[in-house]
PDB file of C-alpha atoms and ligand atoms in Angstrom:
ATOM      1  CA  MET A   1    -100.312 -84.875 145.274  1.00 86.00           C
ATOM      2  CA  ARG A   2     -97.733 -82.231 144.341  1.00 98.00           C
ATOM      3  CA  LYS A   3     -98.763 -78.798 145.562  1.00 98.00           C
ATOM      4  CA  PRO A   4     -98.698 -76.245 142.735  1.00 98.00           C
ATOM      5  CA  PHE A   5     -95.816 -73.805 143.002  1.00 98.00           C
ATOM      6  CA  ILE A   6     -95.946 -70.443 141.254  1.00 98.00           C
ATOM      7  CA  ALA A   7     -92.775 -68.367 141.432  1.00 99.00           C
ATOM      8  CA  ALA A   8     -91.920 -64.893 140.194  1.00 99.00           C
ATOM      9  CA  ASN A   9     -88.488 -64.098 138.833  1.00 98.00           C
ATOM     10  CA  TRP A  10     -88.217 -60.344 138.738  1.00 98.00           C
ATOM     11  CA  LYS A  11     -84.742 -60.513 137.192  1.00 98.00           C
ATOM     12  CA  MET A  12     -83.019 -57.074 137.294  1.00 98.00           C
ATOM     13  CA  ASN A  13     -86.185 -55.083 137.841  1.00 98.00           C
ATOM     14  CA  LYS A  14     -87.746 -52.850 140.511  1.00 98.00           C
ATOM     15  CA  ILE A  15     -86.436 -50.436 143.074  1.00 98.00           C
ATOM     16  CA  LEU A  16     -87.733 -50.704 146.639  1.00 98.00           C
ATOM     17  CA  LYS A  17     -90.593 -48.260 146.163  1.00 98.00           C
ATOM     18  CA  GLU A  18     -91.902 -50.296 143.212  1.00 98.00           C
ATOM     19  CA  ALA A  19     -91.495 -53.561 145.091  1.00 98.00           C
ATOM     20  CA  VAL A  20     -93.491 -52.195 148.024  1.00 98.00           C
ATOM     21  CA  GLU A  21     -96.247 -50.941 145.715  1.00 98.00           C
ATOM     22  CA  PHE A  22     -96.407 -54.335 144.025  1.00 98.00           C
ATOM     23  CA  THR A  23     -96.571 -56.191 147.325  1.00 98.00           C
ATOM     24  CA  ASP A  24     -99.213 -53.923 148.871  1.00 98.00           C
ATOM     25  CA  ASP A  25    -101.563 -54.900 146.021  1.00 98.00           C
ATOM     26  CA  PHE A  26    -100.394 -58.465 145.470  1.00 98.00           C
ATOM     27  CA  LYS A  27    -100.825 -59.617 149.033  1.00 98.00           C
ATOM     28  CA  LEU A  28    -104.472 -58.580 148.962  1.00 98.00           C
ATOM     29  CA  TYR A  29    -105.101 -60.370 145.647  1.00 98.00           C
ATOM     30  CA  VAL A  30    -103.669 -63.661 146.946  1.00 98.00           C
ATOM     31  CA  LYS A  31    -104.483 -63.524 150.635  1.00 97.00           C
ATOM     32  CA  ASP A  32    -106.969 -66.402 150.483  1.00 97.00           C
ATOM     33  CA  VAL A  33    -104.766 -68.707 148.410  1.00 98.00           C
ATOM     34  CA  LYS A  34    -103.852 -71.789 150.405  1.00 96.00           C
ATOM     35  CA  ASP A  35    -103.498 -74.510 147.810  1.00 97.00           C
ATOM     36  CA  VAL A  36    -100.616 -72.930 145.868  1.00 98.00           C
ATOM     37  CA  ASP A  37     -97.105 -72.116 147.080  1.00 98.00           C
ATOM     38  CA  ILE A  38     -96.281 -68.527 146.118  1.00 98.00           C
ATOM     39  CA  LEU A  39     -92.719 -67.284 145.775  1.00 99.00           C
ATOM     40  CA  VAL A  40     -91.181 -63.998 144.666  1.00 99.00           C
ATOM     41  CA  CYS A  41     -87.487 -64.038 143.670  1.00 99.00           C
ATOM     42  CA  VAL A  42     -86.088 -60.536 143.858  1.00 98.00           C
ATOM     43  CA  PRO A  43     -82.782 -58.706 143.326  1.00 98.00           C
ATOM     44  CA  PHE A  44     -80.447 -58.789 146.344  1.00 98.00           C
ATOM     45  CA  THR A  45     -81.124 -55.111 147.062  1.00 98.00           C
ATOM     46  CA  LEU A  46     -84.788 -55.863 147.742  1.00 98.00           C
ATOM     47  CA  LEU A  47     -84.369 -58.846 150.068  1.00 98.00           C
ATOM     48  CA  SER A  48     -84.342 -56.870 153.288  1.00 98.00           C
ATOM     49  CA  GLY A  49     -87.269 -54.622 152.391  1.00 98.00           C
ATOM     50  CA  MET A  50     -89.318 -57.468 150.934  1.00 98.00           C
ATOM     51  CA  LYS A  51     -88.779 -59.626 154.010  1.00 98.00           C
ATOM     52  CA  LYS A  52     -90.615 -56.971 156.033  1.00 98.00           C
ATOM     53  CA  GLU A  53     -93.276 -56.520 153.346  1.00 98.00           C
ATOM     54  CA  ILE A  54     -94.282 -60.179 153.187  1.00 98.00           C
ATOM     55  CA  GLU A  55     -94.118 -60.910 156.890  1.00 98.00           C
ATOM     56  CA  GLY A  56     -97.247 -62.720 158.045  1.00 97.00           C
ATOM     57  CA  THR A  57     -98.458 -63.366 154.485  1.00 98.00           C
ATOM     58  CA  ASN A  58     -98.591 -66.538 152.373  1.00 98.00           C
ATOM     59  CA  ILE A  59     -95.838 -65.184 150.097  1.00 98.00           C
ATOM     60  CA  LYS A  60     -92.339 -66.653 150.269  1.00 98.00           C
ATOM     61  CA  LEU A  61     -89.143 -64.861 149.353  1.00 98.00           C
ATOM     62  CA  GLY A  62     -86.226 -65.935 147.186  1.00 99.00           C
ATOM     63  CA  ALA A  63     -82.978 -64.611 145.738  1.00 99.00           C
ATOM     64  CA  GLN A  64     -81.880 -65.119 142.125  1.00 98.00           C
ATOM     65  CA  ASN A  65     -78.276 -66.259 142.534  1.00 98.00           C
ATOM     66  CA  LEU A  66     -75.517 -66.820 145.077  1.00 98.00           C
ATOM     67  CA  TYR A  67     -71.788 -67.424 145.216  1.00 98.00           C
ATOM     68  CA  TYR A  68     -70.480 -70.787 146.365  1.00 98.00           C
ATOM     69  CA  GLU A  69     -68.161 -69.553 149.110  1.00 98.00           C
ATOM     70  CA  ASP A  70     -69.433 -68.494 152.557  1.00 98.00           C
ATOM     71  CA  PHE A  71     -67.390 -65.322 153.146  1.00 98.00           C
ATOM     72  CA  GLY A  72     -64.190 -63.738 151.937  1.00 98.00           C
ATOM     73  CA  ALA A  73     -62.510 -61.667 149.278  1.00 98.00           C
ATOM     74  CA  TYR A  74     -65.068 -62.056 146.481  1.00 98.00           C
ATOM     75  CA  THR A  75     -65.906 -58.459 145.718  1.00 98.00           C
ATOM     76  CA  GLY A  76     -69.473 -57.973 144.588  1.00 98.00           C
ATOM     77  CA  GLU A  77     -70.675 -61.461 145.424  1.00 98.00           C
ATOM     78  CA  ILE A  78     -73.394 -62.586 147.843  1.00 98.00           C
ATOM     79  CA  SER A  79     -73.222 -65.841 149.805  1.00 98.00           C
ATOM     80  CA  ALA A  80     -75.743 -68.385 151.040  1.00 98.00           C
ATOM     81  CA  PRO A  81     -75.514 -67.294 154.711  1.00 98.00           C
ATOM     82  CA  MET A  82     -76.190 -63.710 153.606  1.00 98.00           C
ATOM     83  CA  ILE A  83     -79.290 -64.733 151.677  1.00 98.00           C
ATOM     84  CA  LYS A  84     -80.462 -66.992 154.484  1.00 98.00           C
ATOM     85  CA  GLU A  85     -80.907 -63.947 156.742  1.00 98.00           C
ATOM     86  CA  PHE A  86     -83.777 -62.838 154.532  1.00 98.00           C
ATOM     87  CA  ALA A  87     -85.000 -65.505 152.145  1.00 98.00           C
ATOM     88  CA  GLU A  88     -86.024 -69.135 152.058  1.00 98.00           C
ATOM     89  CA  TYR A  89     -85.313 -69.849 148.386  1.00 99.00           C
ATOM     90  CA  VAL A  90     -82.725 -69.226 145.717  1.00 99.00           C
ATOM     91  CA  LEU A  91     -82.820 -69.647 141.936  1.00 99.00           C
ATOM     92  CA  ILE A  92     -79.755 -71.371 140.557  1.00 98.00           C
ATOM     93  CA  GLY A  93     -78.789 -71.821 136.928  1.00 98.00           C
ATOM     94  CA  HIS A  94     -81.148 -69.401 135.256  1.00 98.00           C
ATOM     95  CA  SER A  95     -80.399 -69.223 131.527  1.00 98.00           C
ATOM     96  CA  ASP A  96     -79.458 -65.549 131.923  1.00 98.00           C
ATOM     97  CA  ARG A  97     -76.685 -66.654 134.293  1.00 98.00           C
ATOM     98  CA  ARG A  98     -75.607 -69.444 131.986  1.00 98.00           C
ATOM     99  CA  ALA A  99     -75.586 -67.155 128.941  1.00 97.00           C
ATOM    100  CA  PHE A 100     -74.260 -63.825 130.273  1.00 98.00           C
ATOM    101  CA  PHE A 101     -72.180 -64.922 133.255  1.00 98.00           C
ATOM    102  CA  ASN A 102     -70.738 -68.155 131.853  1.00 98.00           C
ATOM    103  CA  GLU A 103     -72.134 -70.349 134.602  1.00 98.00           C
ATOM    104  CA  THR A 104     -71.483 -73.988 133.791  1.00 98.00           C
ATOM    105  CA  ASN A 105     -73.199 -77.061 135.196  1.00 98.00           C
ATOM    106  CA  GLN A 106     -70.109 -77.591 137.367  1.00 98.00           C
ATOM    107  CA  ILE A 107     -70.320 -74.104 138.870  1.00 98.00           C
ATOM    108  CA  LEU A 108     -74.061 -74.522 139.370  1.00 98.00           C
ATOM    109  CA  ASN A 109     -73.497 -77.825 141.126  1.00 98.00           C
ATOM    110  CA  LYS A 110     -71.245 -76.051 143.650  1.00 98.00           C
ATOM    111  CA  LYS A 111     -73.864 -73.350 144.118  1.00 98.00           C
ATOM    112  CA  ILE A 112     -76.670 -75.840 144.712  1.00 99.00           C
ATOM    113  CA  LYS A 113     -74.606 -77.741 147.275  1.00 98.00           C
ATOM    114  CA  LYS A 114     -73.742 -74.535 149.101  1.00 98.00           C
ATOM    115  CA  ALA A 115     -77.360 -73.376 149.151  1.00 98.00           C
ATOM    116  CA  LEU A 116     -78.564 -76.708 150.542  1.00 98.00           C
ATOM    117  CA  GLU A 117     -75.755 -76.786 153.107  1.00 98.00           C
ATOM    118  CA  HIS A 118     -77.120 -73.518 154.515  1.00 98.00           C
ATOM    119  CA  GLY A 119     -80.723 -74.639 154.511  1.00 98.00           C
ATOM    120  CA  LEU A 120     -81.862 -72.697 151.484  1.00 99.00           C
ATOM    121  CA  LYS A 121     -84.374 -74.264 149.122  1.00 99.00           C
ATOM    122  CA  VAL A 122     -83.299 -74.313 145.506  1.00 99.00           C
ATOM    123  CA  ILE A 123     -85.026 -73.930 142.182  1.00 99.00           C
ATOM    124  CA  TYR A 124     -82.558 -75.362 139.684  1.00 99.00           C
ATOM    125  CA  CYS A 125     -83.222 -73.949 136.205  1.00 99.00           C
ATOM    126  CA  ILE A 126     -82.514 -75.937 133.061  1.00 98.00           C
ATOM    127  CA  GLY A 127     -83.491 -75.652 129.416  1.00 98.00           C
ATOM    128  CA  GLU A 128     -82.207 -75.818 125.870  1.00 98.00           C
ATOM    129  CA  VAL A 129     -81.469 -72.980 123.462  1.00 98.00           C
ATOM    130  CA  ILE A 130     -83.124 -72.855 120.047  1.00 97.00           C
ATOM    131  CA  GLU A 131     -80.147 -74.264 118.120  1.00 98.00           C
ATOM    132  CA  GLU A 132     -80.084 -77.297 120.411  1.00 98.00           C
ATOM    133  CA  ARG A 133     -83.806 -77.850 119.912  1.00 98.00           C
ATOM    134  CA  LYS A 134     -83.499 -77.556 116.137  1.00 98.00           C
ATOM    135  CA  GLN A 135     -80.718 -80.127 116.157  1.00 98.00           C
ATOM    136  CA  GLY A 136     -82.909 -82.537 118.129  1.00 98.00           C
ATOM    137  CA  LYS A 137     -80.642 -82.285 121.174  1.00 98.00           C
ATOM    138  CA  THR A 138     -83.174 -81.117 123.764  1.00 98.00           C
ATOM    139  CA  LYS A 139     -83.238 -84.311 125.824  1.00 98.00           C
ATOM    140  CA  GLN A 140     -79.475 -84.701 125.649  1.00 98.00           C
ATOM    141  CA  VAL A 141     -78.997 -81.133 126.965  1.00 98.00           C
ATOM    142  CA  ILE A 142     -81.547 -81.628 129.734  1.00 98.00           C
ATOM    143  CA  GLU A 143     -79.982 -84.910 130.767  1.00 98.00           C
ATOM    144  CA  THR A 144     -76.517 -83.339 131.006  1.00 98.00           C
ATOM    145  CA  GLN A 145     -77.837 -80.339 132.949  1.00 98.00           C
ATOM    146  CA  LEU A 146     -79.518 -82.707 135.416  1.00 98.00           C
ATOM    147  CA  ARG A 147     -76.630 -85.162 135.759  1.00 98.00           C
ATOM    148  CA  GLU A 148     -73.908 -82.521 136.112  1.00 98.00           C
ATOM    149  CA  GLY A 149     -75.876 -79.898 138.028  1.00 98.00           C
ATOM    150  CA  LEU A 150     -77.127 -82.424 140.569  1.00 98.00           C
ATOM    151  CA  ALA A 151     -73.932 -84.507 140.760  1.00 98.00           C
ATOM    152  CA  ASN A 152     -73.313 -85.879 144.273  1.00 98.00           C
ATOM    153  CA  ILE A 153     -76.512 -84.400 145.621  1.00 98.00           C
ATOM    154  CA  ASN A 154     -78.402 -87.248 147.233  1.00 97.00           C
ATOM    155  CA  ASP A 155     -81.461 -85.556 148.646  1.00 98.00           C
ATOM    156  CA  LEU A 156     -83.848 -83.633 146.391  1.00 98.00           C
ATOM    157  CA  SER A 157     -86.392 -82.775 149.072  1.00 98.00           C
ATOM    158  CA  ASN A 158     -85.345 -79.087 149.065  1.00 98.00           C
ATOM    159  CA  ILE A 159     -85.007 -78.806 145.297  1.00 98.00           C
ATOM    160  CA  ALA A 160     -87.499 -77.992 142.577  1.00 98.00           C
ATOM    161  CA  ILE A 161     -86.591 -77.992 138.897  1.00 98.00           C
ATOM    162  CA  ALA A 162     -87.638 -75.228 136.520  1.00 99.00           C
ATOM    163  CA  TYR A 163     -87.706 -76.198 132.862  1.00 98.00           C
ATOM    164  CA  GLU A 164     -87.278 -73.010 130.879  1.00 98.00           C
ATOM    165  CA  PRO A 165     -86.814 -73.505 127.142  1.00 98.00           C
ATOM    166  CA  VAL A 166     -84.646 -70.487 126.392  1.00 98.00           C
ATOM    167  CA  TRP A 167     -86.422 -69.846 123.060  1.00 98.00           C
ATOM    168  CA  ALA A 168     -89.732 -69.336 124.901  1.00 98.00           C
ATOM    169  CA  ILE A 169     -88.463 -66.757 127.395  1.00 97.00           C
ATOM    170  CA  SER A 170     -90.013 -63.374 126.655  1.00 95.00           C
ATOM    171  CA  ARG A 171     -87.091 -61.085 127.510  1.00 93.00           C
ATOM    172  CA  GLY A 172     -89.651 -58.310 127.714  1.00 88.00           C
ATOM    173  CA  ASP A 173     -91.334 -59.149 124.406  1.00 92.00           C
ATOM    174  CA  PRO A 174     -94.932 -60.158 125.131  1.00 89.00           C
ATOM    175  CA  ASP A 175     -95.295 -61.584 121.606  1.00 92.00           C
ATOM    176  CA  ILE A 176     -92.807 -64.425 122.139  1.00 95.00           C
ATOM    177  CA  PRO A 177     -94.975 -67.543 122.371  1.00 96.00           C
ATOM    178  CA  ALA A 178     -94.678 -69.972 125.271  1.00 97.00           C
ATOM    179  CA  ALA A 179     -93.908 -73.607 124.509  1.00 97.00           C
ATOM    180  CA  THR A 180     -97.112 -75.420 123.645  1.00 98.00           C
ATOM    181  CA  PRO A 181     -98.482 -77.365 126.617  1.00 98.00           C
ATOM    182  CA  GLN A 182     -97.682 -80.594 124.742  1.00 98.00           C
ATOM    183  CA  ALA A 183     -94.081 -79.612 123.990  1.00 98.00           C
ATOM    184  CA  ALA A 184     -93.569 -78.528 127.598  1.00 98.00           C
ATOM    185  CA  GLN A 185     -95.197 -81.690 128.958  1.00 98.00           C
ATOM    186  CA  GLU A 186     -92.951 -83.865 126.800  1.00 98.00           C
ATOM    187  CA  VAL A 187     -89.825 -82.421 128.393  1.00 98.00           C
ATOM    188  CA  HIS A 188     -91.323 -82.323 131.905  1.00 98.00           C
ATOM    189  CA  SER A 189     -92.166 -85.985 131.627  1.00 98.00           C
ATOM    190  CA  PHE A 190     -88.623 -86.701 130.411  1.00 98.00           C
ATOM    191  CA  ILE A 191     -87.199 -84.799 133.406  1.00 98.00           C
ATOM    192  CA  ARG A 192     -89.329 -86.844 135.800  1.00 98.00           C
ATOM    193  CA  GLU A 193     -88.243 -90.027 134.078  1.00 98.00           C
ATOM    194  CA  MET A 194     -84.556 -89.018 134.382  1.00 98.00           C
ATOM    195  CA  ILE A 195     -84.986 -88.191 138.066  1.00 98.00           C
ATOM    196  CA  GLY A 196     -86.655 -91.574 138.467  1.00 98.00           C
ATOM    197  CA  THR A 197     -83.611 -93.227 136.924  1.00 98.00           C
ATOM    198  CA  LEU A 198     -81.191 -91.254 139.095  1.00 98.00           C
ATOM    199  CA  TYR A 199     -83.114 -91.125 142.390  1.00 98.00           C
ATOM    200  CA  GLY A 200     -85.926 -93.650 142.240  1.00 98.00           C
ATOM    201  CA  LYS A 201     -89.638 -93.435 141.611  1.00 98.00           C
ATOM    202  CA  GLU A 202     -90.719 -91.982 144.926  1.00 98.00           C
ATOM    203  CA  THR A 203     -88.370 -88.990 144.640  1.00 98.00           C
ATOM    204  CA  SER A 204     -89.392 -88.417 141.035  1.00 98.00           C
ATOM    205  CA  GLN A 205     -93.065 -88.432 141.960  1.00 98.00           C
ATOM    206  CA  GLN A 206     -92.509 -85.892 144.742  1.00 98.00           C
ATOM    207  CA  LEU A 207     -90.303 -83.538 142.741  1.00 98.00           C
ATOM    208  CA  ARG A 208     -91.979 -80.347 141.594  1.00 98.00           C
ATOM    209  CA  ILE A 209     -91.136 -79.345 138.036  1.00 99.00           C
ATOM    210  CA  LEU A 210     -92.004 -75.769 137.108  1.00 98.00           C
ATOM    211  CA  TYR A 211     -92.398 -74.450 133.591  1.00 98.00           C
ATOM    212  CA  GLY A 212     -90.906 -71.076 132.617  1.00 98.00           C
ATOM    213  CA  GLY A 213     -91.071 -69.165 129.351  1.00 98.00           C
ATOM    214  CA  SER A 214     -93.811 -66.624 128.596  1.00 98.00           C
ATOM    215  CA  MET A 215     -96.235 -68.036 131.136  1.00 98.00           C
ATOM    216  CA  LYS A 216     -99.101 -65.578 131.529  1.00 97.00           C
ATOM    217  CA  PRO A 217    -102.731 -65.386 132.627  1.00 98.00           C
ATOM    218  CA  SER A 218    -103.921 -66.478 129.164  1.00 97.00           C
ATOM    219  CA  ASN A 219    -101.919 -69.731 129.014  1.00 98.00           C
ATOM    220  CA  VAL A 220    -101.362 -70.750 132.629  1.00 98.00           C
ATOM    221  CA  LYS A 221    -104.468 -72.946 132.835  1.00 98.00           C
ATOM    222  CA  GLU A 222    -103.582 -75.185 129.917  1.00 98.00           C
ATOM    223  CA  LEU A 223     -99.946 -75.423 130.964  1.00 98.00           C
ATOM    224  CA  MET A 224    -100.897 -76.311 134.541  1.00 98.00           C
ATOM    225  CA  ALA A 225    -103.334 -78.941 133.241  1.00 98.00           C
ATOM    226  CA  GLN A 226    -100.400 -81.045 132.033  1.00 98.00           C
ATOM    227  CA  GLU A 227     -99.628 -84.033 134.177  1.00 98.00           C
ATOM    228  CA  ASP A 228     -95.970 -83.209 134.871  1.00 98.00           C
ATOM    229  CA  ILE A 229     -96.187 -79.417 135.079  1.00 98.00           C
ATOM    230  CA  ASP A 230     -96.407 -78.557 138.767  1.00 98.00           C
ATOM    231  CA  GLY A 231     -95.929 -74.829 138.646  1.00 98.00           C
ATOM    232  CA  GLY A 232     -94.458 -71.867 136.875  1.00 98.00           C
ATOM    233  CA  LEU A 233     -91.434 -69.617 136.985  1.00 98.00           C
ATOM    234  CA  VAL A 234     -92.753 -66.342 135.670  1.00 98.00           C
ATOM    235  CA  GLY A 235     -90.682 -63.420 134.402  1.00 98.00           C
ATOM    236  CA  GLY A 236     -92.417 -60.582 132.545  1.00 98.00           C
ATOM    237  CA  ALA A 237     -95.945 -61.380 133.746  1.00 98.00           C
ATOM    238  CA  SER A 238     -94.788 -61.389 137.375  1.00 98.00           C
ATOM    239  CA  LEU A 239     -93.834 -57.723 137.365  1.00 98.00           C
ATOM    240  CA  LYS A 240     -97.418 -56.514 137.703  1.00 98.00           C
ATOM    241  CA  ALA A 241     -99.378 -57.494 140.798  1.00 98.00           C
ATOM    242  CA  ASP A 242    -102.642 -58.134 138.960  1.00 98.00           C
ATOM    243  CA  SER A 243    -101.213 -60.364 136.228  1.00 98.00           C
ATOM    244  CA  PHE A 244     -99.061 -62.358 138.636  1.00 98.00           C
ATOM    245  CA  ALA A 245    -102.052 -62.782 140.957  1.00 98.00           C
ATOM    246  CA  GLU A 246    -104.122 -64.057 138.024  1.00 98.00           C
ATOM    247  CA  ILE A 247    -101.455 -66.673 137.370  1.00 98.00           C
ATOM    248  CA  VAL A 248    -101.375 -67.681 141.035  1.00 98.00           C
ATOM    249  CA  ASN A 249    -105.176 -67.931 140.928  1.00 98.00           C
ATOM    250  CA  PHE A 250    -105.066 -70.126 137.805  1.00 97.00           C
ATOM    251  CA  ARG A 251    -107.744 -72.443 139.180  1.00 93.00           C
ATOM    252  CA  LYS A 252    -110.378 -69.709 139.357  1.00 87.00           C
TER     253      LYS A 252
HETATM  254  P1  13P B 301     -90.733 -64.740 130.931  1.00 65.42           P
HETATM  255  O1  13P B 301     -91.907 -65.185 131.752  1.00 65.42           O
HETATM  256  O2  13P B 301     -90.610 -63.263 130.838  1.00 65.42           O
HETATM  257  O3  13P B 301     -90.689 -65.443 129.611  1.00 65.42           O
HETATM  258  O4  13P B 301     -89.421 -65.207 131.728  1.00 65.42           O
HETATM  259  C1  13P B 301     -89.307 -66.525 132.089  1.00 65.42           C
HETATM  260  C2  13P B 301     -88.122 -66.647 132.943  1.00 65.42           C
HETATM  261  O5  13P B 301     -86.992 -66.546 132.481  1.00 65.42           O
HETATM  262  C3  13P B 301     -88.345 -66.836 134.386  1.00 65.42           C
HETATM  263  O6  13P B 301     -87.179 -67.198 135.031  1.00 65.42           O
END
């Protein structure tokens, strides 16, 4: 019922030449894929070039952040209307932004509203850090991130959630293990239950919940086999065309 959704988050990686090389290969590897939504979230500097690169393909384009004002004296920031010229999607609330740029649920709520107001689709990222997990606070953290991040947002049809347990994110280390499929499923099912409580059953059944944290070709199948895991948000393994294509082609 929910179409699988596999998204790349390149984070602060690739110059245009590398992005073009990636895309030249990647679009061939995935050209016949119809039953999976494919998204690549790139640095702002690549939006314009990538828009041209993916034209006419089954690959969608996203940004990784935005600022919650439209225009003005906000040196160094990029707004929703600026992104909308090039991309369909935006990531909001990635743990890197929460950790290194002090983005709170309240700030993220403003960003989500602004993105939706301008017709962007949002992937709202949530997830607990290791200390919170060890203290048994995972569900409490997730609930707060959902309640505060989505406060006063009534329509979730242009939102997907990415659950990214921060302790499972590779940060370039391929030896960091992903969450087990069972541990991931437990939280995904909790997220769906929470959305059901806040928005009703129909919305919760339609919502796509992506898993992020060391997803790779070797574990994508078992993660995607879980009932409430509808996709992936892939960091390290999305930087190479062949490995990201293998993830997109997880059914093969
Ligand atoms: P990795 O796939 O490198 O663990 O990164 C996950 C992530 O943070 C995607 O947003």
